[in-house]
Amino acid sequence: MAKIQLNGRKLELKNKHSILTLLKKYKINSKKIAVELNGKIVNQNKYKSAYLKDKDTIEVVHFIGGG
Amino acid sequence: MKKDIFKVGNQILKSRLIVGTGKYKSFKETAQAVKSSGADMVTVAVRRINILDKKKPLLTDFLDPKKIKYLPNTAGCFNSEEALRTLRLAREMGGWKMVKLEVLGDKKTLYPDMIETLKATKILVKEGFKVLVYCSDDPLLARELEHLGAAAIMPLASPIGSGLGIQNKINLSIIIQNSKVPIIVDAGIGTSSDATIAMEMGCDAVLVNSAIANSSNPILMAEAFKNSVTAGRQNFLAGRMKKLSYADPSSPFKGLI
């Protein structure tokens, strides 16, 4: 079990998760976002192979309206 | 007459009106206003996804980034580190290299922090970004941004969202005269005639958000801006008449009965 922080919220992951499976769990389209893991940007083709571990901090961002 | 082309960074834009996508009632209204404005580039912000609301509509569902150019901004960033982080994430999202840098220095006025702005511009240019820089209307700082490699200089007309129009025409005209890169008036435009004035003065483009989104009819106002920017540009290219202190009759006196 890994305790992580996703977009500022604390989460407990019961199963082993990669970034891709975590995105799927939250129904997030992996093509419309960018991910930062512990302060470092993760390339889109690494989502599948990047596994989350205890105390990881993950930020998932997308575009919204702005001026 | 030579074709009037507007090139910024490595992009040729059809419209000299760039619109923001914030403050609209819905994404549907945003998309309708963008269409009505004729703009082919829009600014967008980068924010955290709301992980609890899985059904929340996405901006990209209404404005297809394949059909309209996205210009990611750094709105809400108060130092160069935050701005760099935001734009690097934006680049990761879809390869956006043309970006709008905006580093704010004060919450009340939203004036740009020019020290941090200059610092971030230098780094972003080095990293290969084409940086359109929101800045104060100081001619010397605008020149410095150009020296650092900014793709466009975007001086404020007046504070962001204030709708006060162009407050310092003298400075703006000095910036226009001195610059070799496009000048895009950003922030403070209140109504479409403000955009015409900016374009008449020789600005290359204007960036408008609140004046359209906060109007009573954003879709109609977007069209007004489309026309006013075109009119202002044509006026600039045509060259206005000289001002005279006294009258000069349009009908000749010769041949009067």
Coordinates of N, CA, C and O in Angstrom, one line a residue, chain B residues 114-211:
Chain B
M114 N 8.6 43.0 -13.3 CA 9.5 43.0 -14.5 C 10.9 42.3 -14.2 O 11.5 41.8 -15.1
I115 N 11.3 42.3 -13.0 CA 12.6 41.7 -12.7 C 12.5 40.2 -12.9 O 13.3 39.6 -13.6
E116 N 11.4 39.6 -12.4 CA 11.2 38.2 -12.5 C 10.8 37.9 -14.0 O 11.2 36.8 -14.5
T117 N 10.1 38.8 -14.7 CA 9.8 38.6 -16.1 C 11.0 38.5 -17.0 O 11.1 37.6 -17.8
L118 N 11.9 39.4 -16.7 CA 13.2 39.4 -17.5 C 14.0 38.1 -17.3 O 14.5 37.5 -18.2
K119 N 14.0 37.7 -16.0 CA 14.7 36.5 -15.6 C 14.1 35.3 -16.4 O 14.8 34.5 -16.9
A120 N 12.8 35.2 -16.3 CA 12.1 34.0 -16.9 C 12.3 34.1 -18.4 O 12.4 33.0 -19.1
T121 N 12.2 35.2 -19.0 CA 12.3 35.4 -20.5 C 13.6 34.8 -21.0 O 13.7 34.0 -21.9
K122 N 14.7 35.2 -20.3 CA 16.0 34.7 -20.6 C 16.1 33.2 -20.7 O 16.6 32.6 -21.6
I123 N 15.6 32.6 -19.6 CA 15.7 31.1 -19.5 C 14.8 30.4 -20.6 O 15.2 29.5 -21.2
L124 N 13.6 31.0 -20.7 CA 12.6 30.3 -21.7 C 13.2 30.4 -23.1 O 13.1 29.5 -23.9
V125 N 13.8 31.6 -23.5 CA 14.4 31.7 -24.8 C 15.5 30.7 -25.0 O 15.6 30.0 -26.0
K126 N 16.3 30.5 -24.0 CA 17.4 29.5 -24.0 C 16.8 28.1 -24.2 O 17.5 27.3 -24.9
E127 N 15.7 27.8 -23.6 CA 15.1 26.5 -23.8 C 14.3 26.3 -25.1 O 13.6 25.3 -25.2
G128 N 14.3 27.3 -25.9 CA 13.7 27.2 -27.2 C 12.2 27.6 -27.3 O 11.6 27.4 -28.3
F129 N 11.7 28.2 -26.3 CA 10.4 28.7 -26.3 C 10.3 30.0 -27.2 O 11.3 30.8 -27.3
K130 N 9.1 30.2 -27.8 CA 8.9 31.5 -28.4 C 8.0 32.2 -27.4 O 6.8 31.9 -27.2
V131 N 8.6 33.3 -26.8 CA 7.9 33.9 -25.7 C 7.2 35.2 -26.0 O 7.9 36.2 -26.4
L132 N 6.0 35.3 -25.8 CA 5.2 36.5 -25.9 C 5.1 37.1 -24.5 O 4.5 36.4 -23.6
V133 N 5.6 38.2 -24.2 CA 5.8 38.7 -22.8 C 4.9 39.8 -22.4 O 4.9 40.9 -23.0
Y134 N 4.0 39.5 -21.5 CA 3.2 40.6 -20.8 C 4.1 41.4 -20.0 O 4.9 40.9 -19.2
C135 N 4.0 42.8 -20.2 CA 5.0 43.6 -19.5 C 4.4 45.0 -19.2 O 3.3 45.3 -19.7
S136 N 5.2 45.8 -18.5 CA 4.8 47.1 -18.2 C 5.0 48.0 -19.5 O 5.6 47.5 -20.4
D137 N 4.5 49.2 -19.5 CA 4.6 50.0 -20.7 C 5.9 50.9 -20.6 O 5.9 52.0 -21.1
D138 N 6.9 50.4 -20.0 CA 8.2 51.1 -19.9 C 9.0 50.8 -21.2 O 9.4 49.7 -21.4
P139 N 9.3 51.8 -22.0 CA 10.1 51.6 -23.2 C 11.4 50.9 -23.0 O 11.8 50.1 -23.9
L140 N 12.1 51.2 -22.0 CA 13.4 50.6 -21.8 C 13.4 49.2 -21.4 O 14.2 48.4 -21.9
L141 N 12.4 48.8 -20.6 CA 12.2 47.4 -20.3 C 11.7 46.6 -21.5 O 12.1 45.4 -21.7
A142 N 10.9 47.2 -22.3 CA 10.4 46.6 -23.5 C 11.6 46.3 -24.4 O 11.7 45.2 -25.0
R143 N 12.5 47.2 -24.5 CA 13.7 47.1 -25.4 C 14.6 45.9 -24.8 O 15.1 45.1 -25.5
E144 N 14.7 45.9 -23.5 CA 15.5 44.8 -22.9 C 14.9 43.4 -23.2 O 15.6 42.5 -23.4
L145 N 13.5 43.4 -23.1 CA 12.9 42.1 -23.5 C 13.2 41.7 -24.9 O 13.5 40.5 -25.2
E146 N 13.2 42.6 -25.8 CA 13.6 42.3 -27.2 C 15.0 41.8 -27.3 O 15.3 40.9 -28.0
H147 N 15.9 42.5 -26.6 CA 17.3 42.1 -26.6 C 17.5 40.6 -26.0 O 18.3 39.9 -26.5
L148 N 16.6 40.3 -25.1 CA 16.7 38.9 -24.5 C 16.1 37.9 -25.4 O 16.2 36.7 -25.2
G149 N 15.4 38.3 -26.5 CA 14.9 37.4 -27.5 C 13.4 37.1 -27.4 O 12.9 36.1 -28.0
A150 N 12.7 38.0 -26.8 CA 11.2 37.8 -26.7 C 10.7 37.8 -28.2 O 11.1 38.6 -29.0
A151 N 9.7 36.9 -28.4 CA 9.1 36.9 -29.8 C 8.1 38.0 -30.0 O 7.8 38.4 -31.1
A152 N 7.5 38.5 -28.9 CA 6.6 39.6 -29.0 C 6.6 40.3 -27.6 O 6.8 39.7 -26.6
I153 N 6.3 41.6 -27.7 CA 6.2 42.4 -26.5 C 4.8 42.8 -26.3 O 4.1 43.2 -27.2
M154 N 4.3 42.5 -25.1 CA 2.9 42.7 -24.8 C 2.6 43.7 -23.6 O 2.3 43.3 -22.5
P155 N 2.8 45.0 -23.9 CA 2.6 46.0 -22.9 C 1.1 46.1 -22.5 O 0.2 45.9 -23.3
L156 N 0.9 46.4 -21.2 CA -0.5 46.5 -20.7 C -1.0 47.9 -21.2 O -0.2 48.9 -21.3
A157 N -2.3 47.9 -21.5 CA -3.0 49.2 -21.8 C -3.3 49.9 -20.4 O -3.2 51.1 -20.3
S158 N -3.7 49.1 -19.5 CA -4.1 49.4 -18.1 C -4.2 48.1 -17.4 O -4.1 47.1 -18.0
P159 N -4.5 48.2 -16.0 CA -4.5 46.9 -15.3 C -5.4 45.8 -15.9 O -6.5 46.1 -16.4
I160 N -4.9 44.6 -15.7 CA -5.7 43.4 -16.2 C -7.1 43.5 -15.7 O -7.4 43.7 -14.5
G161 N -8.1 43.3 -16.6 CA -9.5 43.2 -16.3 C -10.1 44.5 -15.9 O -11.3 44.6 -15.5
S162 N -9.4 45.6 -15.9 CA -9.9 46.9 -15.5 C -10.8 47.6 -16.5 O -11.7 48.3 -16.2
G163 N -10.6 47.3 -17.8 CA -11.4 47.9 -18.9 C -11.1 49.4 -19.0 O -12.0 50.1 -19.5
L164 N -10.0 49.9 -18.5 CA -9.7 51.3 -18.5 C -9.1 51.8 -19.8 O -8.9 53.0 -20.0
G165 N -8.9 50.9 -20.7 CA -8.3 51.3 -22.0 C -6.9 51.8 -22.0 O -6.2 51.6 -20.9
I166 N -6.3 52.4 -23.0 CA -4.9 52.8 -23.1 C -4.7 54.0 -22.2 O -5.2 55.1 -22.5
Q167 N -3.9 53.9 -21.2 CA -3.6 54.9 -20.2 C -2.4 55.7 -20.5 O -2.3 56.9 -20.1
N168 N -1.5 55.2 -21.3 CA -0.2 55.9 -21.6 C 0.2 55.7 -23.0 O 1.0 54.9 -23.4
K169 N -0.5 56.6 -23.8 CA -0.3 56.5 -25.3 C 1.1 56.8 -25.7 O 1.7 56.3 -26.7
I170 N 1.7 57.8 -24.9 CA 3.1 58.2 -25.3 C 4.1 57.0 -25.1 O 4.8 56.8 -26.1
N171 N 4.0 56.4 -24.0 CA 4.9 55.2 -23.8 C 4.7 54.1 -24.8 O 5.6 53.6 -25.4
L172 N 3.4 53.9 -25.1 CA 3.1 52.8 -26.0 C 3.6 53.2 -27.4 O 4.2 52.3 -28.1
S173 N 3.5 54.4 -27.8 CA 4.0 54.8 -29.2 C 5.5 54.7 -29.2 O 6.1 54.3 -30.2
I174 N 6.2 55.0 -28.1 CA 7.7 54.9 -28.1 C 8.0 53.4 -28.3 O 8.9 53.1 -29.0
I175 N 7.3 52.5 -27.5 CA 7.6 51.1 -27.6 C 7.4 50.6 -29.1 O 8.2 49.9 -29.6
I176 N 6.3 51.1 -29.7 CA 6.0 50.7 -31.1 C 7.1 51.1 -32.0 O 7.6 50.3 -32.8
Q177 N 7.5 52.4 -31.9 CA 8.6 52.9 -32.7 C 9.9 52.2 -32.6 O 10.6 52.0 -33.6
N178 N 10.3 51.8 -31.4 CA 11.6 51.2 -31.1 C 11.7 49.7 -31.4 O 12.8 49.2 -31.5
S179 N 10.5 49.1 -31.5 CA 10.6 47.6 -31.6 C 10.6 47.0 -33.0 O 10.0 47.5 -33.9
K180 N 11.4 45.9 -33.1 CA 11.4 45.2 -34.3 C 10.6 43.9 -34.2 O 10.3 43.2 -35.2
V181 N 10.2 43.5 -33.0 CA 9.3 42.4 -32.8 C 7.9 42.9 -32.7 O 7.7 44.1 -32.3
P182 N 6.9 42.0 -32.9 CA 5.5 42.5 -32.8 C 5.1 43.1 -31.4 O 5.6 42.6 -30.4
I183 N 4.3 44.1 -31.4 CA 3.8 44.7 -30.2 C 2.3 44.3 -30.1 O 1.5 44.6 -31.0
I184 N 2.0 43.6 -29.1 CA 0.6 43.2 -28.9 C 0.1 43.8 -27.6 O 0.6 43.6 -26.5
V185 N -0.9 44.7 -27.7 CA -1.4 45.3 -26.5 C -2.2 44.3 -25.7 O -3.1 43.6 -26.3
D186 N -1.9 44.1 -24.5 CA -2.5 43.1 -23.6 C -3.0 43.7 -22.4 O -2.3 44.5 -21.8
A187 N -4.1 43.4 -21.9 CA -4.7 43.8 -20.6 C -5.2 45.3 -20.7 O -4.6 46.2 -21.1
G188 N -6.4 45.4 -20.1 CA -7.0 46.7 -19.9 C -7.9 47.2 -21.0 O -8.5 48.3 -20.8
I189 N -7.9 46.6 -22.1 CA -8.8 47.0 -23.2 C -10.3 46.9 -22.7 O -10.6 45.8 -22.1
G190 N -11.0 47.9 -22.8 CA -12.4 47.9 -22.2 C -13.5 47.7 -23.2 O -14.5 47.1 -22.9
T191 N -13.3 48.3 -24.4 CA -14.3 48.2 -25.4 C -13.6 48.2 -26.8 O -12.4 48.5 -26.9
S192 N -14.4 47.9 -27.8 CA -13.8 47.6 -29.1 C -13.1 48.9 -29.7 O -12.1 48.7 -30.4
S193 N -13.6 50.1 -29.3 CA -12.9 51.3 -29.8 C -11.5 51.4 -29.2 O -10.6 52.0 -29.9
D194 N -11.2 50.9 -28.0 CA -9.9 50.9 -27.5 C -8.9 50.0 -28.4 O -7.8 50.4 -28.6
A195 N -9.5 48.9 -28.9 CA -8.6 48.1 -29.8 C -8.3 48.8 -31.1 O -7.2 48.8 -31.6
T196 N -9.3 49.6 -31.6 CA -9.1 50.4 -32.8 C -8.0 51.4 -32.6 O -7.1 51.5 -33.4
I197 N -8.0 52.1 -31.4 CA -7.0 53.1 -31.1 C -5.6 52.4 -31.1 O -4.7 52.9 -31.7
A198 N -5.5 51.3 -30.4 CA -4.2 50.6 -30.3 C -3.7 50.2 -31.7 O -2.5 50.4 -32.0
M199 N -4.6 49.7 -32.6 CA -4.2 49.3 -33.9 C -3.8 50.5 -34.8 O -2.9 50.5 -35.6
E200 N -4.6 51.6 -34.6 CA -4.3 52.8 -35.4 C -2.9 53.3 -35.0 O -2.2 53.9 -35.9
M201 N -2.5 53.2 -33.8 CA -1.2 53.6 -33.3 C -0.1 52.8 -33.9 O 1.1 53.2 -33.9
G202 N -0.4 51.6 -34.4 CA 0.6 50.8 -35.1 C 0.9 49.5 -34.3 O 1.9 48.9 -34.6
C203 N 0.1 49.2 -33.3 CA 0.3 47.9 -32.6 C 0.1 46.8 -33.7 O -0.7 47.0 -34.6
D204 N 0.7 45.7 -33.5 CA 0.6 44.6 -34.5 C -0.7 43.8 -34.2 O -1.2 43.1 -35.1
A205 N -1.1 43.7 -32.9 CA -2.3 42.9 -32.6 C -2.7 43.4 -31.2 O -2.0 44.1 -30.5
V206 N -3.9 42.9 -30.8 CA -4.4 43.1 -29.4 C -4.8 41.8 -28.8 O -5.3 40.9 -29.6
L207 N -4.7 41.7 -27.5 CA -5.2 40.5 -26.8 C -6.3 40.9 -25.9 O -6.1 41.8 -25.1
V208 N -7.5 40.3 -26.0 CA -8.6 40.7 -25.3 C -9.3 39.6 -24.6 O -9.5 38.5 -25.3
N209 N -9.7 39.7 -23.4 CA -10.5 38.7 -22.7 C -11.7 39.3 -22.0 O -12.8 39.2 -22.5
S210 N -11.4 40.1 -20.9 CA -12.6 40.6 -20.1 C -13.5 41.4 -20.9 O -14.8 41.3 -20.7
A211 N -13.0 42.3 -21.8 CA -13.9 43.2 -22.5 C -15.0 42.4 -23.4 O -16.1 42.9 -23.6

